[in-house]
Amino acid sequence: MNALFTVSGILLLTGAWDFFSHLDAQVVSCAGDRISDMQTCFFIVQQRGYQDRAYAIEDDDLIIGRGNNAQLRLPNVSVSRRHLQLARQRDRYVVVDLGSNNGVTLNGKPLQKGRPHPLQPKDSLQVGIFKLTFLIQSGRSVPVWKGQFINQLARYRPTTTEPQTAATFGLDKGTLLRMAESEHRLESARLVQLGDAARTWTPGDREVLLGRNNQIPVIGLLVAAKAARVYWDDRHHLIEALSWWTTVKVNGDAISGSVPLRSGSRIRIGRSVFRYEEPPSERLEALKGRQTARRETVQIPTSPIRRPASPPPEVLEDDDTTEEITT
């Protein structure tokens, strides 16, 4: 009898496992590029100085801009009133640049105005100073954003009025270049352990701890568990020494506080050495090339210098007097 119950229990557990595994497989399979009515789509709205927020896409047709008539309002003069359109076409979403002043980039590449471009999960749009990342929630599968479930993020609640400035403020090339550099640094910069190039860490905008048996393990005598941390300050990664008895060196110099990291910076803690790297970017090189070409071709208009006409030389009249020299 006990054997019968044991066999029945095994069969029951096996069937339950198969059932839930099938459900999981269905959930995973529907999280592809095709959008179904059972899925919810989101934009993660990122803006410097604010926490990341989630915006649930509830319409099949959505205007993104700073105007009061835009469904997704981005209240900043770097955004046109009708900047971008999001439209559902059968089982996918597409985006169209509506002729905006500052344009739109999709994963770092400029969109052609007026032409629809399909959106894939985790695609990123740069709209003025805002960054929108596209995510899909399928059934019980809740997307994770930077270690948090998306339903734990604050909801993006756009302002009800647009800025009073009438015209869209055009972002100059220098500002666009700095924004592109920060975005590339945030997404691509990494720490590489010298002597073992296969061991790399991409900190992103998270705080990463270096130390004995920590997120980035460090070896050496008397190395603290929290020897240092690498963190993001909206433009750069910085490293900060956290332990008074563990020396942290950057490019050969011991640090006592926070120091910004540059591409090629070497970090030594104990016997472990790391290099901070920013991989090259074709887009950044193209932007820098255009900046250089622009500086080289700018010519300062010149005009002939007009000096005031000088008065004619003074003519001394001869008074017919002779100075007599006496001795």
XYZ file of C-alpha atoms in Angstrom:
327
model
C 0.000 0.000 0.000
C 2.797 2.419 0.913
C 4.512 1.613 -2.377
C 1.263 2.367 -4.248
C 0.933 5.734 -2.544
C 4.571 6.474 -3.273
C 4.190 5.689 -6.986
C 0.970 7.722 -7.170
C 2.685 10.663 -5.498
C 5.580 10.513 -7.946
C 3.209 10.414 -10.926
C 1.201 13.328 -9.506
C 4.305 15.451 -8.955
C 5.602 14.558 -12.409
C 2.329 15.608 -14.012
C 2.254 18.862 -12.066
C 5.849 19.567 -13.076
C 5.018 18.951 -16.749
C 1.963 21.191 -16.494
C 3.769 24.145 -14.923
C 6.767 23.673 -17.200
C 4.394 23.894 -20.156
C 2.936 27.108 -18.734
C 6.400 28.580 -18.272
C 7.316 27.617 -21.828
C 4.181 29.375 -23.082
C 4.984 32.497 -21.072
C 8.537 32.625 -22.374
C 7.539 31.947 -25.971
C 5.088 34.846 -26.117
C 7.685 37.351 -24.966
C 9.133 37.713 -28.449
C 8.859 40.438 -31.038
C 5.135 39.906 -31.714
C 2.602 41.748 -29.577
C -0.592 39.976 -28.492
C -3.686 41.269 -26.698
C -2.532 39.423 -23.562
C 0.619 41.512 -23.308
C 1.259 44.899 -21.756
C 3.903 47.192 -23.177
C 5.831 49.835 -21.255
C 8.251 52.661 -21.751
C 10.872 53.160 -19.061
C 11.242 56.945 -18.939
C 14.724 58.098 -17.996
C 15.523 61.721 -17.295
C 18.632 63.092 -15.644
C 17.988 64.024 -12.022
C 14.910 61.763 -11.713
C 14.413 58.120 -10.826
C 13.496 55.755 -13.646
C 9.710 55.574 -14.107
C 7.387 53.223 -15.981
C 4.718 54.324 -18.459
C 2.105 51.737 -19.470
C 1.194 51.950 -23.158
C -2.608 51.640 -23.293
C -3.321 53.011 -26.793
C -2.690 51.569 -30.225
C -1.753 55.040 -31.457
C 0.278 57.374 -29.274
C 1.720 60.845 -29.858
C 4.862 61.628 -27.869
C 5.838 65.257 -27.409
C 5.730 68.264 -25.131
C 2.373 69.584 -26.386
C -0.807 69.366 -24.324
C -2.406 67.133 -26.969
C 0.341 64.491 -26.728
C -0.679 61.304 -24.908
C 2.851 60.816 -23.578
C 4.010 64.307 -22.614
C 7.702 65.002 -22.171
C 7.754 68.541 -20.768
C 11.037 69.984 -21.953
C 11.907 72.461 -24.687
C 14.294 69.912 -26.230
C 11.158 67.987 -27.289
C 8.869 69.133 -30.109
C 5.129 69.443 -29.480
C 4.497 66.474 -31.798
C 7.866 64.786 -31.730
C 7.202 61.098 -32.278
C 4.346 58.706 -33.008
C 3.991 55.173 -31.677
C 1.550 53.058 -33.678
C 0.493 49.434 -33.489
C 0.569 47.533 -36.761
C -1.018 44.108 -36.266
C 1.345 42.291 -33.899
C 4.062 44.913 -33.481
C 4.659 48.558 -32.637
C 6.413 51.019 -34.933
C 7.720 54.531 -34.268
C 7.742 57.490 -36.668
C 9.663 60.754 -36.300
C 7.037 63.435 -37.040
C 9.584 65.950 -38.317
C 10.949 66.904 -34.892
C 13.549 69.618 -34.504
C 16.108 67.538 -32.598
C 15.311 64.198 -34.214
C 15.042 60.740 -32.655
C 17.680 58.046 -32.244
C 16.861 54.347 -31.983
C 19.625 52.444 -30.188
C 21.971 55.302 -31.019
C 21.106 55.544 -34.718
C 19.126 58.526 -36.097
C 15.669 57.726 -37.469
C 14.685 58.899 -40.916
C 11.853 61.415 -40.525
C 8.424 60.218 -41.595
C 9.467 56.582 -42.000
C 8.101 53.847 -39.646
C 10.662 51.776 -37.744
C 9.664 48.594 -35.842
C 10.319 48.415 -32.098
C 11.864 45.377 -30.444
C 11.933 44.615 -26.695
C 14.653 46.622 -24.886
C 15.014 49.104 -27.769
C 15.947 52.599 -26.581
C 14.708 55.889 -28.032
C 16.418 59.211 -27.360
C 13.818 61.997 -27.501
C 15.398 65.313 -26.561
C 16.810 64.897 -23.064
C 14.576 61.863 -22.396
C 15.419 58.216 -22.981
C 12.556 55.751 -23.515
C 13.208 52.007 -23.277
C 10.556 49.662 -24.674
C 9.612 46.590 -22.579
C 6.928 43.895 -22.836
C 5.126 42.073 -20.022
C 3.686 38.687 -21.003
C 1.210 36.967 -18.713
C 2.857 36.052 -15.418
C 6.306 37.013 -16.718
C 7.051 40.431 -15.200
C 10.035 42.201 -16.799
C 12.941 43.164 -14.585
C 14.569 46.579 -14.902
C 17.910 47.102 -13.161
C 17.200 44.507 -10.496
C 13.587 45.605 -9.882
C 10.328 44.200 -11.180
C 8.708 46.768 -13.410
C 5.597 46.919 -11.204
C 7.826 48.158 -8.365
C 8.889 51.251 -10.308
C 7.184 54.597 -9.862
C 4.640 55.388 -12.574
C 5.451 58.169 -14.997
C 2.779 60.843 -14.672
C 3.327 63.512 -17.302
C 2.641 67.139 -16.574
C -0.687 68.525 -17.787
C 0.763 71.695 -19.288
C 3.608 72.283 -21.691
C 6.454 74.728 -20.996
C 5.607 78.316 -21.854
C 8.479 78.620 -24.339
C 6.927 78.799 -27.799
C 9.788 77.318 -29.805
C 11.627 74.032 -29.441
C 15.140 74.609 -28.149
C 17.569 73.019 -30.551
C 20.260 70.941 -28.901
C 23.654 72.032 -30.163
C 26.159 69.502 -31.458
C 28.283 69.732 -28.320
C 25.322 68.887 -26.078
C 24.310 65.985 -28.320
C 27.881 64.693 -28.243
C 28.070 64.868 -24.431
C 24.710 63.082 -24.126
C 25.884 60.369 -26.533
C 29.172 59.976 -24.645
C 27.367 59.594 -21.295
C 24.910 57.076 -22.737
C 27.692 55.030 -24.331
C 29.770 55.157 -21.146
C 26.817 54.077 -19.012
C 25.938 51.119 -21.227
C 29.346 49.928 -22.408
C 32.090 50.890 -19.934
C 33.540 47.917 -18.095
C 36.172 46.783 -15.630
C 38.587 44.172 -16.949
C 40.815 42.125 -14.666
C 44.378 42.253 -15.936
C 45.847 38.798 -16.389
C 42.391 37.332 -17.037
C 40.644 39.348 -19.758
C 37.702 36.938 -19.671
C 36.668 38.392 -16.302
C 34.811 41.643 -16.958
C 32.152 43.626 -15.127
C 29.811 46.271 -16.554
C 28.710 48.528 -13.676
C 26.077 50.551 -15.567
C 24.309 52.846 -13.120
C 24.506 50.361 -10.226
C 26.850 50.544 -7.283
C 29.435 47.752 -7.563
C 31.541 46.709 -4.581
C 35.150 45.545 -4.807
C 36.666 43.514 -1.983
C 37.278 40.120 -0.507
C 34.526 37.708 -1.679
C 32.445 40.596 -2.977
C 30.782 41.442 -6.314
C 34.188 42.065 -7.835
C 36.487 39.771 -5.844
C 39.892 41.078 -4.802
C 42.763 38.942 -3.562
C 45.534 39.982 -1.219
C 46.597 40.077 2.394
C 44.265 41.960 4.735
C 41.918 43.079 1.968
C 38.619 44.373 3.330
C 35.333 42.827 2.251
C 34.276 46.308 1.108
C 37.499 47.890 -0.084
C 36.004 50.200 -2.728
C 32.916 50.913 -4.738
C 32.312 52.035 -8.325
C 29.219 54.177 -8.902
C 27.602 56.456 -11.509
C 27.070 60.220 -11.122
C 24.924 60.864 -14.239
C 27.971 61.499 -16.457
C 30.924 59.388 -15.262
C 31.842 56.344 -13.243
C 33.729 57.071 -10.044
C 35.630 54.860 -7.639
C 35.644 55.509 -3.896
C 37.887 53.929 -1.275
C 35.822 52.513 1.608
C 38.399 50.950 3.958
C 41.079 52.763 5.930
C 43.373 49.707 6.050
C 43.087 48.619 2.396
C 44.965 50.805 -0.074
C 43.191 51.608 -3.330
C 45.378 52.983 -6.104
C 44.281 54.583 -9.377
C 47.054 54.970 -11.946
C 49.637 54.417 -9.223
C 48.288 57.020 -6.769
C 46.562 56.047 -3.521
C 43.103 57.605 -3.177
C 41.210 58.558 -0.034
C 37.887 59.659 -1.498
C 36.156 59.499 -4.863
C 38.045 59.741 -8.148
C 36.499 59.811 -11.656
C 37.492 56.944 -13.925
C 38.734 57.566 -17.454
C 39.188 55.071 -20.239
C 42.448 53.244 -19.509
C 42.478 53.988 -15.758
C 44.219 51.237 -13.751
C 42.916 50.217 -10.356
C 45.055 48.231 -7.923
C 43.653 46.731 -4.726
C 45.771 44.131 -2.952
C 47.219 41.915 -5.650
C 44.329 42.463 -8.047
C 44.613 44.942 -10.916
C 41.742 46.137 -13.086
C 41.491 48.417 -16.100
C 38.523 50.670 -16.797
C 37.627 50.535 -20.497
C 35.235 52.441 -22.732
C 34.890 50.454 -25.984
C 34.986 52.536 -29.181
C 31.715 53.635 -30.754
C 31.201 54.302 -34.456
C 28.433 56.768 -33.653
C 30.642 58.778 -31.292
C 33.467 58.823 -33.797
C 31.064 60.066 -36.470
C 29.790 62.836 -34.169
C 33.324 63.839 -33.237
C 34.304 63.808 -36.906
C 31.467 66.155 -37.769
C 32.458 68.431 -34.893
C 36.076 68.540 -36.091
C 35.060 69.136 -39.695
C 32.773 71.936 -38.615
C 35.522 73.657 -36.634
C 37.945 73.336 -39.543
C 35.515 74.796 -42.074
C 34.254 77.709 -40.001
C 35.662 80.920 -41.410
C 35.502 84.201 -39.613
C 34.142 86.792 -42.013
C 36.622 89.577 -42.543
C 36.159 93.034 -43.924
C 38.734 95.667 -44.757
C 39.610 97.800 -41.791
C 38.413 101.313 -42.333
C 40.642 103.762 -40.605
C 39.581 107.364 -40.229
C 41.210 109.622 -42.797
C 44.257 111.259 -41.313
C 44.392 115.042 -41.462
C 46.781 116.525 -43.987
C 50.209 117.340 -42.629
C 50.377 120.697 -40.981
C 52.071 123.372 -43.127
C 54.105 125.838 -41.143
C 54.012 129.335 -42.514
C 57.341 131.093 -42.830
C 57.308 134.260 -40.690
C 60.623 135.502 -42.072
C 62.154 135.687 -38.633
C 65.692 134.615 -37.902
C 66.814 133.542 -34.454
C 70.023 135.267 -33.527
C 72.533 133.260 -31.601
C 74.687 135.234 -29.309
C 77.774 134.072 -27.635
